[in-house]
Amino acid sequence: MPRLILTLVLLVFTLPKLYPAGEENPPPASTVGEDLTETAVEGEEEAVAESEPVPVGCFWKSLLPDPEFQPKAGDAYRIAVAGSDRASLVFSYARLRPHEGEPRLAVHTRKTPDNRVLVDHANPGLFTAETGEFTLSLVVPSGWPLYLVQASDNPYADPVVLSNIVELP
């Protein structure tokens, strides 16, 4: 309560100095400082955007290959995953040879009742360059195998593995 009274008293004494009697419309505040502030904030946002890349997230679609299917490493890509936080992994790849079809990220489920492969369908064209690196955010358990597969519309076909197989941290 004493703070409220002190604040009100300060307002009563400072308002007449800010808006003197006789002036119905006080002069507009200078925008010079505001322009500099807005420019500085925009510059900081651009610097943050450049320094913190937006992680690639996945939209998984299930494949149910043959119950006996086990992935064998492909030879079209070499992939690597670094980091311990699955929300911001560093994923790098290099194309070793040409191939048909579009490569997609895939994870193979473990300790589940069926032999399921989850294939990303949210990021077409992610592997168009010969080499690349990006931040990857995955919401799947650690230890699941991660690899690249050839995109397919058949949910029951065995996936064609295009890369080496790495385990998620």
PDB file of C-alpha atoms in Angstrom:
ATOM      1  CA  MET A   1       0.000   0.000   0.000  1.00  0.00           C
ATOM      2  CA  PRO A   2       2.787   2.510   0.746  1.00  0.00           C
ATOM      3  CA  ARG A   3       4.230   1.844  -2.751  1.00  0.00           C
ATOM      4  CA  LEU A   4       0.895   2.670  -4.371  1.00  0.00           C
ATOM      5  CA  ILE A   5       0.631   5.952  -2.497  1.00  0.00           C
ATOM      6  CA  LEU A   6       4.222   6.861  -3.392  1.00  0.00           C
ATOM      7  CA  THR A   7       3.574   6.060  -7.069  1.00  0.00           C
ATOM      8  CA  LEU A   8       0.424   8.210  -7.129  1.00  0.00           C
ATOM      9  CA  VAL A   9       2.228  11.137  -5.478  1.00  0.00           C
ATOM     10  CA  LEU A  10       5.051  10.941  -8.023  1.00  0.00           C
ATOM     11  CA  LEU A  11       2.553  10.905 -10.879  1.00  0.00           C
ATOM     12  CA  VAL A  12       0.741  13.968  -9.511  1.00  0.00           C
ATOM     13  CA  PHE A  13       3.974  15.953  -9.338  1.00  0.00           C
ATOM     14  CA  THR A  14       5.534  14.776 -12.648  1.00  0.00           C
ATOM     15  CA  LEU A  15       2.487  15.018 -14.947  1.00  0.00           C
ATOM     16  CA  PRO A  16       2.338  18.859 -14.880  1.00  0.00           C
ATOM     17  CA  LYS A  17       5.985  18.956 -15.992  1.00  0.00           C
ATOM     18  CA  LEU A  18       5.344  16.539 -18.873  1.00  0.00           C
ATOM     19  CA  TYR A  19       2.161  18.304 -20.018  1.00  0.00           C
ATOM     20  CA  PRO A  20       2.206  21.990 -18.967  1.00  0.00           C
ATOM     21  CA  ALA A  21      -1.109  23.827 -18.557  1.00  0.00           C
ATOM     22  CA  GLY A  22      -2.372  25.717 -21.596  1.00  0.00           C
ATOM     23  CA  GLU A  23      -1.249  23.148 -24.185  1.00  0.00           C
ATOM     24  CA  GLU A  24      -4.144  20.980 -25.262  1.00  0.00           C
ATOM     25  CA  ASN A  25      -2.033  18.865 -27.596  1.00  0.00           C
ATOM     26  CA  PRO A  26       1.466  18.199 -26.346  1.00  0.00           C
ATOM     27  CA  PRO A  27       4.174  18.012 -29.026  1.00  0.00           C
ATOM     28  CA  PRO A  28       4.642  14.539 -30.503  1.00  0.00           C
ATOM     29  CA  ALA A  29       7.433  12.454 -29.092  1.00  0.00           C
ATOM     30  CA  SER A  30      10.547  12.154 -31.210  1.00  0.00           C
ATOM     31  CA  THR A  31      10.678   8.987 -33.310  1.00  0.00           C
ATOM     32  CA  VAL A  32      14.404   9.170 -33.971  1.00  0.00           C
ATOM     33  CA  GLY A  33      15.254   6.959 -31.004  1.00  0.00           C
ATOM     34  CA  GLU A  34      12.414   4.593 -31.846  1.00  0.00           C
ATOM     35  CA  ASP A  35      13.685   4.111 -35.409  1.00  0.00           C
ATOM     36  CA  LEU A  36      17.123   3.194 -34.087  1.00  0.00           C
ATOM     37  CA  THR A  37      15.583   0.818 -31.568  1.00  0.00           C
ATOM     38  CA  GLU A  38      13.439  -0.889 -34.210  1.00  0.00           C
ATOM     39  CA  THR A  39      16.432  -1.238 -36.524  1.00  0.00           C
ATOM     40  CA  ALA A  40      18.517  -2.693 -33.701  1.00  0.00           C
ATOM     41  CA  VAL A  41      15.767  -5.185 -32.812  1.00  0.00           C
ATOM     42  CA  GLU A  42      15.387  -6.239 -36.451  1.00  0.00           C
ATOM     43  CA  GLY A  43      19.161  -6.726 -36.713  1.00  0.00           C
ATOM     44  CA  GLU A  44      19.170  -8.861 -33.562  1.00  0.00           C
ATOM     45  CA  GLU A  45      16.300 -11.004 -34.885  1.00  0.00           C
ATOM     46  CA  GLU A  46      18.175 -11.592 -38.144  1.00  0.00           C
ATOM     47  CA  ALA A  47      21.346 -12.503 -36.235  1.00  0.00           C
ATOM     48  CA  VAL A  48      19.390 -14.952 -34.049  1.00  0.00           C
ATOM     49  CA  ALA A  49      17.728 -16.454 -37.127  1.00  0.00           C
ATOM     50  CA  GLU A  50      21.122 -16.938 -38.783  1.00  0.00           C
ATOM     51  CA  SER A  51      22.784 -18.379 -35.672  1.00  0.00           C
ATOM     52  CA  GLU A  52      19.980 -20.758 -34.665  1.00  0.00           C
ATOM     53  CA  PRO A  53      18.773 -22.853 -37.589  1.00  0.00           C
ATOM     54  CA  VAL A  54      15.237 -24.171 -37.363  1.00  0.00           C
ATOM     55  CA  PRO A  55      15.396 -27.933 -36.809  1.00  0.00           C
ATOM     56  CA  VAL A  56      13.923 -30.210 -39.443  1.00  0.00           C
ATOM     57  CA  GLY A  57      10.978 -32.098 -37.984  1.00  0.00           C
ATOM     58  CA  CYS A  58       9.488 -35.262 -39.420  1.00  0.00           C
ATOM     59  CA  PHE A  59       5.942 -36.353 -40.224  1.00  0.00           C
ATOM     60  CA  TRP A  60       6.078 -40.120 -40.050  1.00  0.00           C
ATOM     61  CA  LYS A  61       4.091 -42.539 -42.184  1.00  0.00           C
ATOM     62  CA  SER A  62       4.229 -46.216 -41.312  1.00  0.00           C
ATOM     63  CA  LEU A  63       5.480 -48.974 -43.537  1.00  0.00           C
ATOM     64  CA  LEU A  64       4.749 -52.553 -42.625  1.00  0.00           C
ATOM     65  CA  PRO A  65       7.338 -54.592 -44.509  1.00  0.00           C
ATOM     66  CA  ASP A  66       7.663 -58.340 -44.332  1.00  0.00           C
ATOM     67  CA  PRO A  67       7.901 -59.499 -40.687  1.00  0.00           C
ATOM     68  CA  GLU A  68      11.349 -60.914 -41.441  1.00  0.00           C
ATOM     69  CA  PHE A  69      12.662 -57.666 -42.999  1.00  0.00           C
ATOM     70  CA  GLN A  70      15.881 -56.373 -41.467  1.00  0.00           C
ATOM     71  CA  PRO A  71      17.535 -53.327 -43.020  1.00  0.00           C
ATOM     72  CA  LYS A  72      20.849 -53.824 -44.779  1.00  0.00           C
ATOM     73  CA  ALA A  73      23.053 -50.810 -45.411  1.00  0.00           C
ATOM     74  CA  GLY A  74      22.786 -49.175 -48.812  1.00  0.00           C
ATOM     75  CA  ASP A  75      25.630 -47.592 -50.749  1.00  0.00           C
ATOM     76  CA  ALA A  76      24.075 -44.438 -52.292  1.00  0.00           C
ATOM     77  CA  TYR A  77      24.561 -42.171 -49.230  1.00  0.00           C
ATOM     78  CA  ARG A  78      26.793 -41.905 -46.176  1.00  0.00           C
ATOM     79  CA  ILE A  79      25.004 -40.374 -43.167  1.00  0.00           C
ATOM     80  CA  ALA A  80      26.092 -39.350 -39.671  1.00  0.00           C
ATOM     81  CA  VAL A  81      24.229 -38.078 -36.617  1.00  0.00           C
ATOM     82  CA  ALA A  82      25.876 -36.086 -33.837  1.00  0.00           C
ATOM     83  CA  GLY A  83      24.527 -34.771 -30.561  1.00  0.00           C
ATOM     84  CA  SER A  84      22.825 -36.157 -27.500  1.00  0.00           C
ATOM     85  CA  ASP A  85      19.573 -34.160 -27.524  1.00  0.00           C
ATOM     86  CA  ARG A  86      17.177 -35.694 -30.056  1.00  0.00           C
ATOM     87  CA  ALA A  87      15.449 -32.302 -30.352  1.00  0.00           C
ATOM     88  CA  SER A  88      18.578 -30.793 -31.934  1.00  0.00           C
ATOM     89  CA  LEU A  89      20.716 -33.441 -33.594  1.00  0.00           C
ATOM     90  CA  VAL A  90      23.223 -32.530 -36.284  1.00  0.00           C
ATOM     91  CA  PHE A  91      22.514 -34.678 -39.331  1.00  0.00           C
ATOM     92  CA  SER A  92      25.026 -34.758 -42.177  1.00  0.00           C
ATOM     93  CA  TYR A  93      24.988 -36.668 -45.439  1.00  0.00           C
ATOM     94  CA  ALA A  94      27.008 -37.202 -48.595  1.00  0.00           C
ATOM     95  CA  ARG A  95      25.760 -38.726 -51.837  1.00  0.00           C
ATOM     96  CA  LEU A  96      28.138 -41.450 -52.967  1.00  0.00           C
ATOM     97  CA  ARG A  97      26.439 -42.480 -56.199  1.00  0.00           C
ATOM     98  CA  PRO A  98      23.316 -41.625 -58.213  1.00  0.00           C
ATOM     99  CA  HIS A  99      20.103 -43.520 -57.544  1.00  0.00           C
ATOM    100  CA  GLU A 100      16.471 -43.549 -58.633  1.00  0.00           C
ATOM    101  CA  GLY A 101      13.700 -42.163 -56.483  1.00  0.00           C
ATOM    102  CA  GLU A 102      13.668 -39.631 -53.710  1.00  0.00           C
ATOM    103  CA  PRO A 103      15.518 -40.365 -50.458  1.00  0.00           C
ATOM    104  CA  ARG A 104      13.616 -40.000 -47.207  1.00  0.00           C
ATOM    105  CA  LEU A 105      14.577 -40.286 -43.552  1.00  0.00           C
ATOM    106  CA  ALA A 106      13.425 -43.502 -41.928  1.00  0.00           C
ATOM    107  CA  VAL A 107      13.595 -45.068 -38.483  1.00  0.00           C
ATOM    108  CA  HIS A 108      13.091 -48.734 -37.723  1.00  0.00           C
ATOM    109  CA  THR A 109      11.040 -49.426 -34.609  1.00  0.00           C
ATOM    110  CA  ARG A 110      12.409 -51.654 -31.888  1.00  0.00           C
ATOM    111  CA  LYS A 111      10.632 -53.490 -29.108  1.00  0.00           C
ATOM    112  CA  THR A 112       7.285 -53.070 -30.799  1.00  0.00           C
ATOM    113  CA  PRO A 113       4.792 -55.824 -31.665  1.00  0.00           C
ATOM    114  CA  ASP A 114       5.292 -55.456 -35.422  1.00  0.00           C
ATOM    115  CA  ASN A 115       8.199 -54.871 -37.768  1.00  0.00           C
ATOM    116  CA  ARG A 116       7.410 -51.225 -38.546  1.00  0.00           C
ATOM    117  CA  VAL A 117       9.459 -48.633 -40.418  1.00  0.00           C
ATOM    118  CA  LEU A 118       8.551 -44.958 -40.028  1.00  0.00           C
ATOM    119  CA  VAL A 119       9.285 -42.872 -43.128  1.00  0.00           C
ATOM    120  CA  ASP A 120       9.303 -39.061 -43.174  1.00  0.00           C
ATOM    121  CA  HIS A 121       6.879 -37.475 -45.642  1.00  0.00           C
ATOM    122  CA  ALA A 122       7.193 -33.850 -44.496  1.00  0.00           C
ATOM    123  CA  ASN A 123      10.494 -32.957 -46.183  1.00  0.00           C
ATOM    124  CA  PRO A 124      10.560 -33.671 -49.920  1.00  0.00           C
ATOM    125  CA  GLY A 125      13.714 -32.464 -51.634  1.00  0.00           C
ATOM    126  CA  LEU A 126      15.770 -32.482 -48.444  1.00  0.00           C
ATOM    127  CA  PHE A 127      18.632 -34.417 -50.068  1.00  0.00           C
ATOM    128  CA  THR A 128      19.010 -32.626 -53.411  1.00  0.00           C
ATOM    129  CA  ALA A 129      22.601 -31.467 -52.831  1.00  0.00           C
ATOM    130  CA  GLU A 130      25.628 -33.744 -53.053  1.00  0.00           C
ATOM    131  CA  THR A 131      26.460 -33.074 -49.392  1.00  0.00           C
ATOM    132  CA  GLY A 132      24.623 -31.310 -46.620  1.00  0.00           C
ATOM    133  CA  GLU A 133      24.124 -30.784 -42.931  1.00  0.00           C
ATOM    134  CA  PHE A 134      21.110 -29.645 -40.940  1.00  0.00           C
ATOM    135  CA  THR A 135      19.638 -29.701 -37.455  1.00  0.00           C
ATOM    136  CA  LEU A 136      17.207 -32.557 -36.986  1.00  0.00           C
ATOM    137  CA  SER A 137      14.529 -32.899 -34.310  1.00  0.00           C
ATOM    138  CA  LEU A 138      13.209 -36.411 -33.751  1.00  0.00           C
ATOM    139  CA  VAL A 139      10.568 -37.524 -31.292  1.00  0.00           C
ATOM    140  CA  VAL A 140      11.395 -41.226 -31.250  1.00  0.00           C
ATOM    141  CA  PRO A 141      13.219 -43.359 -28.677  1.00  0.00           C
ATOM    142  CA  SER A 142      16.984 -43.514 -28.590  1.00  0.00           C
ATOM    143  CA  GLY A 143      18.659 -46.578 -30.024  1.00  0.00           C
ATOM    144  CA  TRP A 144      16.316 -46.882 -33.014  1.00  0.00           C
ATOM    145  CA  PRO A 145      18.144 -47.330 -36.340  1.00  0.00           C
ATOM    146  CA  LEU A 146      18.058 -44.291 -38.643  1.00  0.00           C
ATOM    147  CA  TYR A 147      18.750 -44.473 -42.367  1.00  0.00           C
ATOM    148  CA  LEU A 148      17.646 -43.149 -45.745  1.00  0.00           C
ATOM    149  CA  VAL A 149      15.142 -45.065 -47.861  1.00  0.00           C
ATOM    150  CA  GLN A 150      13.729 -44.605 -51.316  1.00  0.00           C
ATOM    151  CA  ALA A 151      10.272 -42.994 -51.165  1.00  0.00           C
ATOM    152  CA  SER A 152       7.423 -45.389 -51.947  1.00  0.00           C
ATOM    153  CA  ASP A 153       3.640 -45.138 -51.899  1.00  0.00           C
ATOM    154  CA  ASN A 154       3.182 -48.831 -51.048  1.00  0.00           C
ATOM    155  CA  PRO A 155       2.736 -49.129 -47.252  1.00  0.00           C
ATOM    156  CA  TYR A 156       3.479 -52.888 -47.339  1.00  0.00           C
ATOM    157  CA  ALA A 157       6.619 -52.928 -49.509  1.00  0.00           C
ATOM    158  CA  ASP A 158      10.047 -53.576 -48.072  1.00  0.00           C
ATOM    159  CA  PRO A 159      11.874 -50.245 -48.050  1.00  0.00           C
ATOM    160  CA  VAL A 160      14.931 -49.829 -50.277  1.00  0.00           C
ATOM    161  CA  VAL A 161      17.720 -48.684 -47.957  1.00  0.00           C
ATOM    162  CA  LEU A 162      19.965 -46.058 -49.571  1.00  0.00           C
ATOM    163  CA  SER A 163      22.466 -45.310 -46.793  1.00  0.00           C
ATOM    164  CA  ASN A 164      24.434 -46.727 -43.939  1.00  0.00           C
ATOM    165  CA  ILE A 165      22.475 -47.355 -40.734  1.00  0.00           C
ATOM    166  CA  VAL A 166      23.141 -45.330 -37.572  1.00  0.00           C
ATOM    167  CA  GLU A 167      21.564 -45.651 -34.155  1.00  0.00           C
ATOM    168  CA  LEU A 168      19.889 -42.610 -32.635  1.00  0.00           C
ATOM    169  CA  PRO A 169      21.631 -41.255 -29.551  1.00  0.00           C
TER     170      PRO A 169
END
